[in-house]
Amino acid sequence: MNSIETLVRGRAADLGDGFTVLRVLPHAARRSVGPFVFVDHFGPTAFAPGRGMDVPPHPHIGLATVTYLFDGALVHRDSIGSVQRIEPGAVNWMVAGRGIVHSERTPDEERQRGQVLHGMQIWVALPVEREDDPPCFAHHPAATLPTIERPGARIHLLIGRLLGASSPVAMHSDTLYCAVELDADAQVSIPPEHAERAMYVVDGRVSIDGEPVEAGQLAVLAASGTVELATRRPARVMLLGGAPLGPRVVWWNFVSSRAERIERAKADWAAQRLGRIEGETEFIPLPER
């Protein structure tokens, strides 16, 4: 596999209440790609009327998060006062910095009628000099994000730059994140514009320079060279990458270049010093390990 350096298969993780995700990163074969240190693929999950997803308040430090939806809707709330409905195609860029608390829940309307929820949750490590920045949140509707058109393919540029286009999302390091929609018999060239790149197949089956990659697999690409992404049938792929930021400690929801900073975050959350979300009283406790 000359164009594919490593092939990783996501592994199932049960988050409780019947909600299962495919955890793609970190993995024993690959801890990160560029600044991406965590990648989850959730759904599609059909929630019956009266049911939904509820992720109670929980903390983060040292990272930025993006919840990207293909189907369904969620409501994001955080300890700096943000309340934002998340819908398919939009980017909700939350920078935890020195510490933030947030929750994600099914909106009331969708909970009443039921919905299918399908999307990606990713974490991007912050540069060392930005790890303790003040937390912030920005919402970018789908209509504000560029789409690169190719025959039979649409590359939705969520974060970063690619093929002459740039996303309006403010980055802290070289970062690339795209949602790629492929029609039957489509072929698109991906240039080596970033130090590290990987493709995750959400659904369908693709080939990368002739090598097959199945749904649920992450193909980490070789360091240089344009690759040809092709498919016989419709498929959907997430393209991610950027410049690596160096080793990171990842413990629960905390990311840092320093182990002692993780220990301080543990103590801060145990003492409920990382913030509260107005109107929410429950929270996810610090795990024992």
Short mmCIF file of C-alpha atoms in Angstrom, two decimals:
data_model
loop_
_atom_site.label_atom_id
_atom_site.label_comp_id
_atom_site.label_asym_id
_atom_site.label_seq_id
_atom_site.Cartn_x
_atom_site.Cartn_y
_atom_site.Cartn_z
CA MET A 1 0.00 0.00 0.00
CA ASN A 2 2.38 2.69 -1.23
CA SER A 3 -0.14 5.52 -0.85
CA ILE A 4 -1.54 4.25 2.46
CA GLU A 5 0.87 4.34 5.38
CA THR A 6 -1.51 2.83 7.97
CA LEU A 7 -5.03 1.41 7.79
CA VAL A 8 -7.04 1.68 11.01
CA ARG A 9 -10.47 0.16 11.64
CA GLY A 10 -12.74 1.97 14.09
CA ARG A 11 -13.72 -0.06 17.15
CA ALA A 12 -17.13 0.01 18.83
CA ALA A 13 -17.46 1.90 22.11
CA ASP A 14 -20.67 1.87 24.14
CA LEU A 15 -21.47 5.29 25.60
CA GLY A 16 -24.51 3.99 27.47
CA ASP A 17 -28.26 3.84 26.91
CA GLY A 18 -27.76 1.86 23.70
CA PHE A 19 -25.72 4.60 22.02
CA THR A 20 -22.65 3.11 20.32
CA VAL A 21 -19.89 4.91 18.44
CA LEU A 22 -16.96 3.82 16.29
CA ARG A 23 -13.78 5.13 17.94
CA VAL A 24 -11.21 5.74 15.22
CA LEU A 25 -8.53 7.76 17.03
CA PRO A 26 -6.59 7.33 19.20
CA HIS A 27 -5.63 3.81 18.11
CA ALA A 28 -2.74 1.52 18.98
CA ALA A 29 -1.57 1.75 15.36
CA ARG A 30 -1.88 5.53 15.19
CA ARG A 31 -2.29 8.03 18.05
CA SER A 32 -2.96 11.12 15.94
CA VAL A 33 -3.05 12.61 12.45
CA GLY A 34 -1.83 16.20 12.24
CA PRO A 35 -3.41 17.93 15.25
CA PHE A 36 -6.32 15.43 15.39
CA VAL A 37 -6.06 13.36 18.58
CA PHE A 38 -9.61 11.99 18.77
CA VAL A 39 -12.14 10.90 16.12
CA ASP A 40 -15.54 9.30 16.83
CA HIS A 41 -18.17 8.29 14.26
CA PHE A 42 -21.66 8.00 15.75
CA GLY A 43 -24.81 6.63 14.15
CA PRO A 44 -26.83 6.50 12.15
CA THR A 45 -29.00 5.86 15.21
CA ALA A 46 -32.80 6.03 15.03
CA PHE A 47 -34.36 7.50 18.17
CA ALA A 48 -38.05 6.76 18.74
CA PRO A 49 -40.37 9.62 19.81
CA GLY A 50 -39.64 10.57 23.39
CA ARG A 51 -36.01 9.45 23.25
CA GLY A 52 -32.79 11.20 22.28
CA MET A 53 -29.11 11.72 22.97
CA ASP A 54 -28.11 13.35 26.23
CA VAL A 55 -24.47 14.07 27.00
CA PRO A 56 -24.55 15.87 30.39
CA PRO A 57 -22.13 18.66 31.29
CA HIS A 58 -18.50 17.54 31.10
CA PRO A 59 -15.16 19.39 30.92
CA HIS A 60 -12.37 19.83 28.38
CA ILE A 61 -8.94 21.47 28.40
CA GLY A 62 -6.19 21.94 25.80
CA LEU A 63 -8.23 21.18 22.68
CA ALA A 64 -10.83 22.37 20.19
CA THR A 65 -13.87 20.25 19.34
CA VAL A 66 -16.14 19.96 16.32
CA THR A 67 -19.43 18.05 16.22
CA TYR A 68 -20.34 17.60 12.54
CA LEU A 69 -23.73 16.16 11.60
CA PHE A 70 -24.89 14.32 8.49
CA ASP A 71 -28.43 13.82 9.86
CA GLY A 72 -30.41 15.04 12.86
CA ALA A 73 -29.90 17.93 15.25
CA LEU A 74 -28.32 18.64 18.63
CA VAL A 75 -28.22 21.58 21.03
CA HIS A 76 -24.84 22.68 22.38
CA ARG A 77 -24.65 24.55 25.70
CA ASP A 78 -21.48 25.62 27.51
CA SER A 79 -20.14 27.38 30.58
CA ILE A 80 -19.32 30.61 28.71
CA GLY A 81 -22.99 31.10 27.87
CA SER A 82 -23.20 29.66 24.34
CA VAL A 83 -26.47 28.00 23.31
CA GLN A 84 -26.41 26.76 19.72
CA ARG A 85 -28.50 24.36 17.68
CA ILE A 86 -26.25 22.09 15.58
CA GLU A 87 -27.58 21.04 12.17
CA PRO A 88 -26.11 19.05 9.24
CA GLY A 89 -23.25 20.74 7.39
CA ALA A 90 -22.49 23.38 10.04
CA VAL A 91 -19.26 23.74 12.02
CA ASN A 92 -19.44 24.45 15.74
CA TRP A 93 -15.87 25.23 16.80
CA MET A 94 -15.41 25.11 20.57
CA VAL A 95 -11.95 26.00 21.89
CA ALA A 96 -11.57 24.66 25.42
CA GLY A 97 -8.22 26.30 26.17
CA ARG A 98 -7.71 26.45 29.93
CA GLY A 99 -11.11 24.91 30.57
CA ILE A 100 -14.73 24.77 29.45
CA VAL A 101 -17.80 22.70 30.33
CA HIS A 102 -20.40 21.76 27.72
CA SER A 103 -23.36 19.49 27.05
CA GLU A 104 -25.00 18.16 23.88
CA ARG A 105 -28.62 17.05 23.82
CA THR A 106 -31.40 16.25 21.37
CA PRO A 107 -33.60 19.35 20.87
CA ASP A 108 -37.11 19.22 22.32
CA GLU A 109 -38.86 19.16 18.92
CA GLU A 110 -36.76 16.27 17.59
CA ARG A 111 -37.13 14.41 20.89
CA GLN A 112 -40.91 14.60 20.63
CA ARG A 113 -41.12 13.33 17.05
CA GLY A 114 -38.02 11.10 16.93
CA GLN A 115 -35.03 11.47 14.63
CA VAL A 116 -32.07 9.77 13.02
CA LEU A 117 -28.77 11.07 14.40
CA HIS A 118 -25.53 10.59 12.44
CA GLY A 119 -22.26 12.48 12.65
CA MET A 120 -18.63 12.86 13.65
CA GLN A 121 -17.03 14.13 16.86
CA ILE A 122 -13.39 15.24 16.63
CA TRP A 123 -10.83 16.81 18.93
CA VAL A 124 -7.95 18.95 17.69
CA ALA A 125 -5.02 19.52 20.06
CA LEU A 126 -4.02 23.14 20.59
CA PRO A 127 -0.43 24.38 20.14
CA VAL A 128 1.53 24.45 23.38
CA GLU A 129 1.43 28.25 23.53
CA ARG A 130 -2.39 28.24 23.14
CA GLU A 131 -3.29 25.43 25.54
CA ASP A 132 -4.26 27.82 28.34
CA ASP A 133 -6.06 30.42 26.20
CA PRO A 134 -9.49 31.61 27.38
CA PRO A 135 -12.28 29.31 26.12
CA CYS A 136 -14.40 30.45 23.18
CA PHE A 137 -17.10 29.19 20.80
CA ALA A 138 -17.94 30.01 17.17
CA HIS A 139 -20.78 28.78 14.95
CA HIS A 140 -20.42 28.61 11.16
CA PRO A 141 -23.62 27.68 9.24
CA ALA A 142 -23.23 25.33 6.30
CA ALA A 143 -23.97 28.13 3.81
CA THR A 144 -20.88 30.07 4.98
CA LEU A 145 -18.46 27.20 4.28
CA PRO A 146 -16.91 26.72 0.81
CA THR A 147 -17.67 23.73 -1.40
CA ILE A 148 -15.12 22.61 -3.99
CA GLU A 149 -16.88 21.08 -6.99
CA ARG A 150 -15.31 18.32 -9.03
CA PRO A 151 -17.02 16.00 -11.56
CA GLY A 152 -19.17 13.69 -9.46
CA ALA A 153 -17.71 15.01 -6.19
CA ARG A 154 -18.33 17.79 -3.68
CA ILE A 155 -15.66 18.65 -1.11
CA HIS A 156 -17.17 20.64 1.77
CA LEU A 157 -14.22 22.51 3.28
CA LEU A 158 -14.96 22.71 7.01
CA ILE A 159 -11.61 23.80 8.42
CA GLY A 160 -8.39 24.92 6.74
CA ARG A 161 -7.38 25.29 3.10
CA LEU A 162 -7.46 23.01 0.08
CA LEU A 163 -7.28 23.41 -3.71
CA GLY A 164 -7.27 27.21 -3.51
CA ALA A 165 -10.24 27.49 -1.12
CA SER A 166 -10.16 28.51 2.56
CA SER A 167 -12.62 27.99 5.41
CA PRO A 168 -13.64 30.97 7.59
CA VAL A 169 -13.07 28.93 10.77
CA ALA A 170 -10.22 30.49 12.78
CA MET A 171 -7.46 27.90 13.26
CA HIS A 172 -4.64 27.81 15.80
CA SER A 173 -2.38 25.56 13.69
CA ASP A 174 -2.30 24.06 10.20
CA THR A 175 -5.51 21.97 10.15
CA LEU A 176 -7.54 20.33 7.38
CA TYR A 177 -11.04 18.92 7.80
CA CYS A 178 -13.41 18.19 4.90
CA ALA A 179 -16.59 16.22 4.19
CA VAL A 180 -16.38 14.65 0.73
CA GLU A 181 -19.49 13.40 -1.12
CA LEU A 182 -18.83 11.07 -4.04
CA ASP A 183 -21.30 10.02 -6.73
CA ALA A 184 -21.04 6.68 -8.51
CA ASP A 185 -17.89 6.39 -10.64
CA ALA A 186 -16.43 9.62 -9.24
CA GLN A 187 -12.72 10.31 -9.03
CA VAL A 188 -11.00 13.23 -7.31
CA SER A 189 -7.34 14.13 -6.78
CA ILE A 190 -6.15 15.12 -3.29
CA PRO A 191 -2.87 17.08 -3.39
CA PRO A 192 -0.14 16.92 -0.69
CA GLU A 193 -0.84 20.39 0.74
CA HIS A 194 -0.49 19.27 4.38
CA ALA A 195 2.21 17.40 6.29
CA GLU A 196 -0.16 14.63 7.40
CA ARG A 197 -3.44 13.47 5.82
CA ALA A 198 -5.96 10.71 6.37
CA MET A 199 -9.31 9.65 4.91
CA TYR A 200 -12.10 8.09 6.95
CA VAL A 201 -14.83 6.27 5.01
CA VAL A 202 -18.20 7.11 6.58
CA ASP A 203 -20.26 4.98 4.23
CA GLY A 204 -19.73 3.18 0.94
CA ARG A 205 -16.46 1.78 -0.33
CA VAL A 206 -13.65 3.72 -2.00
CA SER A 207 -10.23 3.15 -3.46
CA ILE A 208 -7.13 5.25 -2.83
CA ASP A 209 -4.70 4.86 -5.71
CA GLY A 210 -6.41 1.54 -6.39
CA GLU A 211 -6.25 0.25 -2.79
CA PRO A 212 -9.73 -0.54 -1.35
CA VAL A 213 -10.89 1.13 1.86
CA GLU A 214 -14.14 0.09 3.54
CA ALA A 215 -16.67 2.00 5.64
CA GLY A 216 -15.38 2.38 9.19
CA GLN A 217 -11.71 2.42 8.14
CA LEU A 218 -9.24 5.31 8.41
CA ALA A 219 -6.50 5.34 5.77
CA VAL A 220 -3.48 7.39 6.89
CA LEU A 221 -1.82 8.57 3.69
CA ALA A 222 1.87 8.59 2.85
CA ALA A 223 3.67 11.85 3.60
CA SER A 224 3.84 13.16 0.04
CA GLY A 225 2.26 12.81 -3.35
CA THR A 226 -1.15 13.43 -4.88
CA VAL A 227 -3.57 10.54 -4.34
CA GLU A 228 -6.59 9.55 -6.42
CA LEU A 229 -9.79 8.92 -4.49
CA ALA A 230 -12.33 6.93 -6.52
CA THR A 231 -15.54 4.97 -6.06
CA ARG A 232 -17.82 2.74 -8.10
CA ARG A 233 -20.89 3.55 -5.98
CA PRO A 234 -21.89 6.63 -3.95
CA ALA A 235 -19.74 7.12 -0.86
CA ARG A 236 -18.95 9.65 1.84
CA VAL A 237 -15.46 10.34 3.20
CA MET A 238 -13.97 12.66 5.84
CA LEU A 239 -10.57 14.11 4.90
CA LEU A 240 -8.47 15.29 7.84
CA GLY A 241 -4.92 16.31 8.56
CA GLY A 242 -2.50 19.16 9.09
CA ALA A 243 0.78 19.76 10.88
CA PRO A 244 1.53 17.48 13.86
CA LEU A 245 1.92 19.32 17.17
CA GLY A 246 4.05 16.80 19.05
CA PRO A 247 3.18 14.28 21.76
CA ARG A 248 0.07 14.88 23.84
CA VAL A 249 -1.29 13.33 27.01
CA VAL A 250 -4.94 12.36 26.51
CA TRP A 251 -6.82 11.38 29.67
CA TRP A 252 -10.62 11.21 29.60
CA ASN A 253 -11.72 14.61 28.18
CA PHE A 254 -8.42 16.37 28.88
CA VAL A 255 -5.57 16.96 26.41
CA SER A 256 -2.25 18.58 27.27
CA SER A 257 1.44 18.57 26.47
CA ARG A 258 2.09 18.33 30.24
CA ALA A 259 1.05 15.46 32.52
CA GLU A 260 0.91 17.79 35.54
CA ARG A 261 -1.67 19.96 33.73
CA ILE A 262 -3.91 16.89 33.38
CA GLU A 263 -3.62 16.28 37.13
CA ARG A 264 -4.64 19.86 37.86
CA ALA A 265 -7.65 19.52 35.54
CA LYS A 266 -8.72 16.37 37.37
CA ALA A 267 -8.62 18.20 40.70
CA ASP A 268 -10.44 21.22 39.24
CA TRP A 269 -13.28 19.08 37.87
CA ALA A 270 -13.60 17.04 41.07
CA ALA A 271 -14.01 20.36 42.93
CA GLN A 272 -16.33 21.77 40.21
CA ARG A 273 -14.00 24.69 39.48
CA LEU A 274 -14.08 24.47 35.66
CA GLY A 275 -17.43 26.20 35.22
CA ARG A 276 -21.16 25.49 35.16
CA ILE A 277 -23.84 25.62 32.50
CA GLU A 278 -26.79 27.82 33.35
CA GLY A 279 -29.94 25.77 33.88
CA GLU A 280 -28.16 22.38 34.10
CA THR A 281 -27.45 20.69 37.41
CA GLU A 282 -26.30 17.18 36.47
CA PHE A 283 -22.74 16.46 35.35
CA ILE A 284 -20.49 13.55 34.37
CA PRO A 285 -18.27 12.77 37.36
CA LEU A 286 -14.53 12.31 37.13
CA PRO A 287 -13.87 8.66 36.21
CA GLU A 288 -11.90 6.51 38.63
CA ARG A 289 -9.32 5.70 35.94
#
